[in-house]
PDB file of C-alpha atoms in Angstrom:
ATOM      1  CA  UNK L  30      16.797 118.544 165.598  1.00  0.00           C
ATOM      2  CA  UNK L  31      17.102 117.257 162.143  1.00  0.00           C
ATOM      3  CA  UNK L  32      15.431 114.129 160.882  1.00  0.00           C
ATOM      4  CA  UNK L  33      18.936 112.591 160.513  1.00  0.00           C
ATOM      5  CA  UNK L  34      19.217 112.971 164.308  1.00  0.00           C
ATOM      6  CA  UNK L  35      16.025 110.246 165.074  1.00  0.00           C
ATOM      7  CA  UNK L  36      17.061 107.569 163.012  1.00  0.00           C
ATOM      8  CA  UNK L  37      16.529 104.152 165.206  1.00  0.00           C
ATOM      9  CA  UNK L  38      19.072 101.601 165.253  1.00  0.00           C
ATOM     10  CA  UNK L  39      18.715  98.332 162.988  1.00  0.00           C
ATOM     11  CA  UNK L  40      18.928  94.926 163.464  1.00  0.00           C
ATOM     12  CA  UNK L  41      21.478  92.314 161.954  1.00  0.00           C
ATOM     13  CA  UNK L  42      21.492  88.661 162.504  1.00  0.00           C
ATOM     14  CA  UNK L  43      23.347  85.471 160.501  1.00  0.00           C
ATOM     15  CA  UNK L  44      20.613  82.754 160.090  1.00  0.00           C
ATOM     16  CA  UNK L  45      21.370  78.875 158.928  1.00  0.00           C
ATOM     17  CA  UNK L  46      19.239  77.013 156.595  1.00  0.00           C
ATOM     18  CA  UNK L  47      20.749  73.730 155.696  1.00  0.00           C
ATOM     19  CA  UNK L  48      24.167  74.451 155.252  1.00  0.00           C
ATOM     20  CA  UNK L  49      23.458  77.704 154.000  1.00  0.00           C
ATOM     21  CA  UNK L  50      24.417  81.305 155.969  1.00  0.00           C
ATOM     22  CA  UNK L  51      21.435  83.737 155.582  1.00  0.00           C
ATOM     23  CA  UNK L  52      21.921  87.650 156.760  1.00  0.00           C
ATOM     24  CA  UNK L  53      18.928  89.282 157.841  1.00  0.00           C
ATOM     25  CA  UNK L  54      19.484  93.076 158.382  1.00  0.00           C
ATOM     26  CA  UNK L  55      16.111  95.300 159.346  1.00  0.00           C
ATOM     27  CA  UNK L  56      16.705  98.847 159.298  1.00  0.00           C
ATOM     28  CA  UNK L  57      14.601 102.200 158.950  1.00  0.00           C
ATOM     29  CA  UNK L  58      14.819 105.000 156.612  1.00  0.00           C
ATOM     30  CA  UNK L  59      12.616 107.945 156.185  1.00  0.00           C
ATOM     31  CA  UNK L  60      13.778 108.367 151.962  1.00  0.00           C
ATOM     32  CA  UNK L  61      12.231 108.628 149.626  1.00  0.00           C
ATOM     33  CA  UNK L  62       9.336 107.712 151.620  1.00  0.00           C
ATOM     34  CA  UNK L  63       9.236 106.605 155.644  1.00  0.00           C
ATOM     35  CA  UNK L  64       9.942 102.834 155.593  1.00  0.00           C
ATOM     36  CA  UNK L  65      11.024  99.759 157.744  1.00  0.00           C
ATOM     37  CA  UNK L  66      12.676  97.177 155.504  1.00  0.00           C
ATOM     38  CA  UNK L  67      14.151  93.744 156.259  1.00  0.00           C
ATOM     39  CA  UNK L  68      16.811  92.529 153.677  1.00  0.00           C
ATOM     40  CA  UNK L  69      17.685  89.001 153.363  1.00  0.00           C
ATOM     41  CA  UNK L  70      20.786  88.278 151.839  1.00  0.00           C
ATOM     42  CA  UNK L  71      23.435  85.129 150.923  1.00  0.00           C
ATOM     43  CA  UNK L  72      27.105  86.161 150.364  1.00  0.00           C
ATOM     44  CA  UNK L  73      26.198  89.807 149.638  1.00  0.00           C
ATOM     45  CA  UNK L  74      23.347  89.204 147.086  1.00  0.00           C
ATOM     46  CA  UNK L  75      19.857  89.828 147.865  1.00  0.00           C
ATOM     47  CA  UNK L  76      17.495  86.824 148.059  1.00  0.00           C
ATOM     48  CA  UNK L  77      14.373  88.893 149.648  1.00  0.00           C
ATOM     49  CA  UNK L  78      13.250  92.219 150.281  1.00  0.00           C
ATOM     50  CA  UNK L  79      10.198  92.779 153.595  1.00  0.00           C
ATOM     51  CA  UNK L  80       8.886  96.206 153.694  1.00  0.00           C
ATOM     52  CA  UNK L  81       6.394  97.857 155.347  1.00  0.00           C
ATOM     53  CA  UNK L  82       5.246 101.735 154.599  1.00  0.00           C
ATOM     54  CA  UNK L  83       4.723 104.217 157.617  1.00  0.00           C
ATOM     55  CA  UNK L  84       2.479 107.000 157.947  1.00  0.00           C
ATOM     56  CA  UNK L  85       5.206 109.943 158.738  1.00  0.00           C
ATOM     57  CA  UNK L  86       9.144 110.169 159.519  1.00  0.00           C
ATOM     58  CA  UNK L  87      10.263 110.027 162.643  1.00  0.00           C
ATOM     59  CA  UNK L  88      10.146 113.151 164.931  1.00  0.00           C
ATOM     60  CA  UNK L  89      10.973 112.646 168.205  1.00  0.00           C
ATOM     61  CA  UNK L  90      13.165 110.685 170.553  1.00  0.00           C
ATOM     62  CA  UNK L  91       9.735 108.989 171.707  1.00  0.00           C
ATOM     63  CA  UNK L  92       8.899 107.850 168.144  1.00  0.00           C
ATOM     64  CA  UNK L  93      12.376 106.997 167.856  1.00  0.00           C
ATOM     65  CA  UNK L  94      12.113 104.419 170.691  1.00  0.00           C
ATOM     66  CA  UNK L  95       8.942 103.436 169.771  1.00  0.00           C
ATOM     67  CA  UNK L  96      10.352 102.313 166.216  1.00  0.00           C
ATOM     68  CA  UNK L  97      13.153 100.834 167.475  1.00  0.00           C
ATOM     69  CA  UNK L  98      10.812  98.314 169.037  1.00  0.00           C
ATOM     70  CA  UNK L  99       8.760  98.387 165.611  1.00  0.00           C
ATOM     71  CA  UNK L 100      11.929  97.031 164.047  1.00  0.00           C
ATOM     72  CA  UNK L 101      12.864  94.126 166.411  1.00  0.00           C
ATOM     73  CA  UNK L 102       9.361  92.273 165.908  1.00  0.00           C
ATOM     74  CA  UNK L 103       9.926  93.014 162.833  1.00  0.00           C
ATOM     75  CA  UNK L 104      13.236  91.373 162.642  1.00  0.00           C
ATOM     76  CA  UNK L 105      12.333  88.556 164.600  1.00  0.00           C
ATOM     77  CA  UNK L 106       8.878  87.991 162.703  1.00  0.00           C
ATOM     78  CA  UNK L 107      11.289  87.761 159.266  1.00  0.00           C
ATOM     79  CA  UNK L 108      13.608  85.597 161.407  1.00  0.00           C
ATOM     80  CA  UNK L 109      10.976  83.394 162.844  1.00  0.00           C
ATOM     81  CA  UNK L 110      10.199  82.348 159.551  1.00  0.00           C
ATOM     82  CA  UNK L 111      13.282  81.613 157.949  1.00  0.00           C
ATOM     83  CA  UNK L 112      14.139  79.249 160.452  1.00  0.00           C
ATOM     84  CA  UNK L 113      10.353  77.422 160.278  1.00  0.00           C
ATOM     85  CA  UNK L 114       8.520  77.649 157.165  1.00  0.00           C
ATOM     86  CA  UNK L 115       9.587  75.959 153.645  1.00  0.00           C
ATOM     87  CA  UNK L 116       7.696  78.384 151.946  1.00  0.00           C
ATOM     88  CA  UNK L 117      10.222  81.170 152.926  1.00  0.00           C
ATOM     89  CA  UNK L 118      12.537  82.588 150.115  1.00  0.00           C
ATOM     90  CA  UNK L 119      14.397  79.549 149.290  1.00  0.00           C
ATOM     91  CA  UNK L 120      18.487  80.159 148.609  1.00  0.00           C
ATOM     92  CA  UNK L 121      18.570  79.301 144.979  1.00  0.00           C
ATOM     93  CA  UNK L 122      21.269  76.759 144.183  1.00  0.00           C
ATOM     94  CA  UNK L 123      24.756  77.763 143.149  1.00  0.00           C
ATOM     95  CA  UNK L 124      25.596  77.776 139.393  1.00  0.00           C
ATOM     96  CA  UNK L 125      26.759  74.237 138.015  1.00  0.00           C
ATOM     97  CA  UNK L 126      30.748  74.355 137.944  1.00  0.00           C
ATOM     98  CA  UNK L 127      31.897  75.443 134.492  1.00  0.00           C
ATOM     99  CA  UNK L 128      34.568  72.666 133.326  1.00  0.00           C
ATOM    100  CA  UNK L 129      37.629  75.169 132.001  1.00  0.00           C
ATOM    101  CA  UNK L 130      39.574  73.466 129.246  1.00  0.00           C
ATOM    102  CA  UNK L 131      42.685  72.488 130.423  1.00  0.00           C
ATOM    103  CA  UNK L 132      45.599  75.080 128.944  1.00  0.00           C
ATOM    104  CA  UNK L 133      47.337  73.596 126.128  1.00  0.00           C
ATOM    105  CA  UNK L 134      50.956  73.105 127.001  1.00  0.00           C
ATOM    106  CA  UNK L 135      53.128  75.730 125.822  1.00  0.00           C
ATOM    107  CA  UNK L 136      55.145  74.191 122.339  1.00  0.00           C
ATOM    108  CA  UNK L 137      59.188  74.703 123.533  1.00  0.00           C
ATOM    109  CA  UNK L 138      60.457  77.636 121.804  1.00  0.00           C
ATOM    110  CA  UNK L 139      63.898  76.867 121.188  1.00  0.00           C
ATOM    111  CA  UNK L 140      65.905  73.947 120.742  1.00  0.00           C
ATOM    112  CA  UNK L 141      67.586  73.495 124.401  1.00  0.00           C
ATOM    113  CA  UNK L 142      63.920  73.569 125.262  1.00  0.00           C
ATOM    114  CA  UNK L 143      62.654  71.061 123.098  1.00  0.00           C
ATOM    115  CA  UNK L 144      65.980  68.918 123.798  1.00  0.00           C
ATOM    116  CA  UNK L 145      64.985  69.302 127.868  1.00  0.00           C
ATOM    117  CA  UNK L 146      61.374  68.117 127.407  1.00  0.00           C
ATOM    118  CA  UNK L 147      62.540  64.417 125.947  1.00  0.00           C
ATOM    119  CA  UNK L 148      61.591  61.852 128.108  1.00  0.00           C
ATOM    120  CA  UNK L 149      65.054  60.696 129.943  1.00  0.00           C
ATOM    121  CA  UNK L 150      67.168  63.761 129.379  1.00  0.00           C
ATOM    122  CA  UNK L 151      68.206  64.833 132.575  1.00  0.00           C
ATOM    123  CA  UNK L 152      70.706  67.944 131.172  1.00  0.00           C
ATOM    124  CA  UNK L 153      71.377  69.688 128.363  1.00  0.00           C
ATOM    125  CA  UNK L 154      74.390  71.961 127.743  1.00  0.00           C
ATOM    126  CA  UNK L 155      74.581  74.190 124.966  1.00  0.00           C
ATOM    127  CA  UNK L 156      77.518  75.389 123.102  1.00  0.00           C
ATOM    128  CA  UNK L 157      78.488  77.771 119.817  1.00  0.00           C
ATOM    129  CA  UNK L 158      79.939  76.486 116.956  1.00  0.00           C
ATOM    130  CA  UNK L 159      83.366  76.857 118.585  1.00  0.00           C
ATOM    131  CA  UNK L 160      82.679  74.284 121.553  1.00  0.00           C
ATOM    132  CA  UNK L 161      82.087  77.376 123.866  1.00  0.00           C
ATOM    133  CA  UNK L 162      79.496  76.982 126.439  1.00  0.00           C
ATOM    134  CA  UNK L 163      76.852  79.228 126.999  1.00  0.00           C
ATOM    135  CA  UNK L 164      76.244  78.570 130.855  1.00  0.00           C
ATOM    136  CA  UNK L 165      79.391  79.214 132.688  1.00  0.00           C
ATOM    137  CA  UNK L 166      77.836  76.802 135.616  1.00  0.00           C
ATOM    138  CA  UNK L 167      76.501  74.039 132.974  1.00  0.00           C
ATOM    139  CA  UNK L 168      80.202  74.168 131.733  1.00  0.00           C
ATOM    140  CA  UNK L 169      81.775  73.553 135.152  1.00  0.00           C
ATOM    141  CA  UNK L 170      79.457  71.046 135.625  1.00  0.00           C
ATOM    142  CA  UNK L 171      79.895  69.270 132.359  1.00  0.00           C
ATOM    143  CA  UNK L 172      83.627  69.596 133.007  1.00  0.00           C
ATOM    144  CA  UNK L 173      83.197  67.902 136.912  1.00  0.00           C
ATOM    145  CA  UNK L 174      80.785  65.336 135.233  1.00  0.00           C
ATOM    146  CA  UNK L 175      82.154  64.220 131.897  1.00  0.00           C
ATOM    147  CA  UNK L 176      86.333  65.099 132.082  1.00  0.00           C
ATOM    148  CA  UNK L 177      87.482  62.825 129.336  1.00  0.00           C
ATOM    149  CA  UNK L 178      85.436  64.064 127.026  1.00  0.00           C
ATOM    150  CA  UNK L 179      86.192  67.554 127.435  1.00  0.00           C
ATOM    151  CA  UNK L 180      90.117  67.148 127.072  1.00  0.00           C
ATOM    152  CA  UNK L 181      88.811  65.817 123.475  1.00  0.00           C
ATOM    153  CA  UNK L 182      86.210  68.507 122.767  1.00  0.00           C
ATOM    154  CA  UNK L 183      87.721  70.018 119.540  1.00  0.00           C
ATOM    155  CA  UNK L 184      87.742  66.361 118.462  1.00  0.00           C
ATOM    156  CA  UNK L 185      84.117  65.863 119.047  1.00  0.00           C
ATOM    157  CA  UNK L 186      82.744  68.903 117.091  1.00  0.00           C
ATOM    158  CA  UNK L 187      85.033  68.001 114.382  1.00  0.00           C
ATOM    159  CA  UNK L 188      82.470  65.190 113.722  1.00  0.00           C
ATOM    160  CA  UNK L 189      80.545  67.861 112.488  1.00  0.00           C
ATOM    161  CA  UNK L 190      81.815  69.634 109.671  1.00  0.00           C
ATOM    162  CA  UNK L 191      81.855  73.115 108.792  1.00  0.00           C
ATOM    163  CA  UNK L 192      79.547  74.748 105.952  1.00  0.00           C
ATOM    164  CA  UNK L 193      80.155  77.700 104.070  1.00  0.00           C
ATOM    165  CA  UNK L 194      77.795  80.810 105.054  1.00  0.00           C
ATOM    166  CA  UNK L 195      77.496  83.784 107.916  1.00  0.00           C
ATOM    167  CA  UNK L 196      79.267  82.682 110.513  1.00  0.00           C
ATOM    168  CA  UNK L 197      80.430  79.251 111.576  1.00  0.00           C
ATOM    169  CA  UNK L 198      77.818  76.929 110.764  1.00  0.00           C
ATOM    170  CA  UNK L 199      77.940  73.269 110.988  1.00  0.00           C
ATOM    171  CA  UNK L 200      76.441  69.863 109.569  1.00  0.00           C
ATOM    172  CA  UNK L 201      73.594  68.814 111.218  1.00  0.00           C
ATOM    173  CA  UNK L 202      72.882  65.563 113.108  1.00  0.00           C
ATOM    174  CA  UNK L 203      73.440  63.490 116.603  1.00  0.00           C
ATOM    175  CA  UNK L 204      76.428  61.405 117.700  1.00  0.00           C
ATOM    176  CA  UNK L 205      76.014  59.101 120.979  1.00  0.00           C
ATOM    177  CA  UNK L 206      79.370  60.262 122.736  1.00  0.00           C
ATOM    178  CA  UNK L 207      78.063  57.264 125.644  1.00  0.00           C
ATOM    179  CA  UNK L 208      75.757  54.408 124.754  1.00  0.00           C
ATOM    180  CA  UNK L 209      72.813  55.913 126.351  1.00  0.00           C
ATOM    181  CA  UNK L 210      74.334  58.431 128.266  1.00  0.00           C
ATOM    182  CA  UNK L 211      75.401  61.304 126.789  1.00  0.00           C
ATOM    183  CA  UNK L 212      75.019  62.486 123.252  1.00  0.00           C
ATOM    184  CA  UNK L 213      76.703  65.141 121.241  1.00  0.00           C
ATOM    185  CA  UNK L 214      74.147  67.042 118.986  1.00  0.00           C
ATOM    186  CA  UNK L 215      74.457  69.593 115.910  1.00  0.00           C
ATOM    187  CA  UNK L 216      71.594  72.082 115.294  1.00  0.00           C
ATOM    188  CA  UNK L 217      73.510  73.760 112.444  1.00  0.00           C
ATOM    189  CA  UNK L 218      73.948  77.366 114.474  1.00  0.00           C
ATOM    190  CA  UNK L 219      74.195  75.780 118.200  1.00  0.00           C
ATOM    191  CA  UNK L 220      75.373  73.011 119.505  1.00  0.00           C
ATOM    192  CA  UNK L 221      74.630  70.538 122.231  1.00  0.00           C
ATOM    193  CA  UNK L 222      75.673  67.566 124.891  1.00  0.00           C
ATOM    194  CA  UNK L 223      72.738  65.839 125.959  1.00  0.00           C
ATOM    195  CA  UNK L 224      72.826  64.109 129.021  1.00  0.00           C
ATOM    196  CA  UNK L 225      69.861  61.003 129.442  1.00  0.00           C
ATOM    197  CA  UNK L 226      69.290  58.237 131.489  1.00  0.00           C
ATOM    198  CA  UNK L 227      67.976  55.281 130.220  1.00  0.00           C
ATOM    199  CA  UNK L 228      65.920  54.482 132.456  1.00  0.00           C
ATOM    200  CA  UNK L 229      63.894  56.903 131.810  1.00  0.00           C
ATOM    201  CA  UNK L 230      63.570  56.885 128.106  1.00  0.00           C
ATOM    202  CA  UNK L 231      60.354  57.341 126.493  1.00  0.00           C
ATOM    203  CA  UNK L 232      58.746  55.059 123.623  1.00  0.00           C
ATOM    204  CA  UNK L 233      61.025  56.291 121.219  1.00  0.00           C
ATOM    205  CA  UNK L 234      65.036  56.045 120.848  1.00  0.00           C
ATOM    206  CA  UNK L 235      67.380  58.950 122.202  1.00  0.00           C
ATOM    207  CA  UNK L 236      68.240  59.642 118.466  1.00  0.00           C
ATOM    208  CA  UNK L 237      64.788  59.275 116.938  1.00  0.00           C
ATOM    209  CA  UNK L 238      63.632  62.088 119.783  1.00  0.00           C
ATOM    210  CA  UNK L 239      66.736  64.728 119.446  1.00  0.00           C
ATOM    211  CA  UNK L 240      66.594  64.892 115.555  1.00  0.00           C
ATOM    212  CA  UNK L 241      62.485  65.933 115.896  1.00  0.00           C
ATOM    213  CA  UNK L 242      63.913  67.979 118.009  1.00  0.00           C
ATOM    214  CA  UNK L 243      66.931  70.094 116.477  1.00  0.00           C
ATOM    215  CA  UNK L 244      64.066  69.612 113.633  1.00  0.00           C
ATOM    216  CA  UNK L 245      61.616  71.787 115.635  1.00  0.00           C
ATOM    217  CA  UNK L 246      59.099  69.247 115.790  1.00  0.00           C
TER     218      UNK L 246
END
């Protein structure tokens, strides 16, 4: 029979210390040199190694049960003192937490997103030049929500004037449609209503806020 054939069984046990799970695994090989070895491990990592030399390999089912007897005191020797004496290899501490710095908040990209993150707005619906809205749903919703003043649309972005150029562009500034409510806004290439609620404001008035914004600040 090969060598491979006489290889004893091992030993694994989970041991507590504290609040700390130890593994203890004892186990025999015969490379590169004949060996008993008891492993003590937290989470995967070794802590401590016990081993203890042997004279020859294994070569017979006799010395095979012999060992595997060999490798229980062992085992409970390694265990015995886990469990009892301070001196035994002590679990070292876990790392101190690293504090991450918290992510910088992404700067809005565009103006609809710079419009959306001013305290109080609560909608934002963004047109062309022409008055034509660029979310079919936001338009049926503007439409549901504010009827009279889409029957005068045309009339609203008239407040804006036209400038020469590429394409349609327009003067730039804000127009409160609604006291605190609802505010019609030119960025120059796009144009917005901005819906708010007052309650909510920030520090700052509705105007003040949407020209930083259509400003890209």
């Amino acid at each position: 029979m090969a060598m491979a054939d006489f290889i004893p069984a091992g030993r694994t046990s989970l041991v507590k210390r504290g609040q700390t799970a130890i593994q203890v695994q004892t186990e025999y090989a015969y490379r590169p040199v004949p060996r008993i070895t008891t492993t003590i491990l937290q989470d995967g990592r070794v802590l401590h190694k016990v081993e203890r030399g042997l004279d020859k390999a294994i070569s017979s089912l006799e010395e095979k049960v012999r060992m595997e007897e060999t490798i229980r005191r062992q085992h409970v020797e390694v265990l015995g003192i886990i469990k009892t004496d301070d001196s035994a290899p002590a679990v070292p501490p876990p790392a101190p937490a690293v504090e991450q710095p918290a992510p910088a908040p992404r700067k809005p990209k565009n103006c609809t997103e710079r419009l959306e993150a001013i305290p109080g707005v609560v909608r934002v619906y963004a047109m062309d030049n022409r008055g034509h809205f660029k979310n079919p749903e936001r338009h049926e919703e503007f439409l549901f929500k504010f009827k009279d003043e889409h029957k005068i649309l045309t009339d609203l972005l008239s407040i804006f004037g036209e400038l020469p150029g590429v394409g349609l562009l327009r003067e730039r500034g804000v127009y409160e449609v609604e006291y605190n409510s609802l505010y019609l806004v030119s960025e120059g290439t796009e144009m917005f209503f901005v819906a708010v609620d007052d309650k909510r404001r920030g520090g700052e008035s509705y105007e003040q806020a949407i020209h930083r914004a259509i400003d890209g600040r």
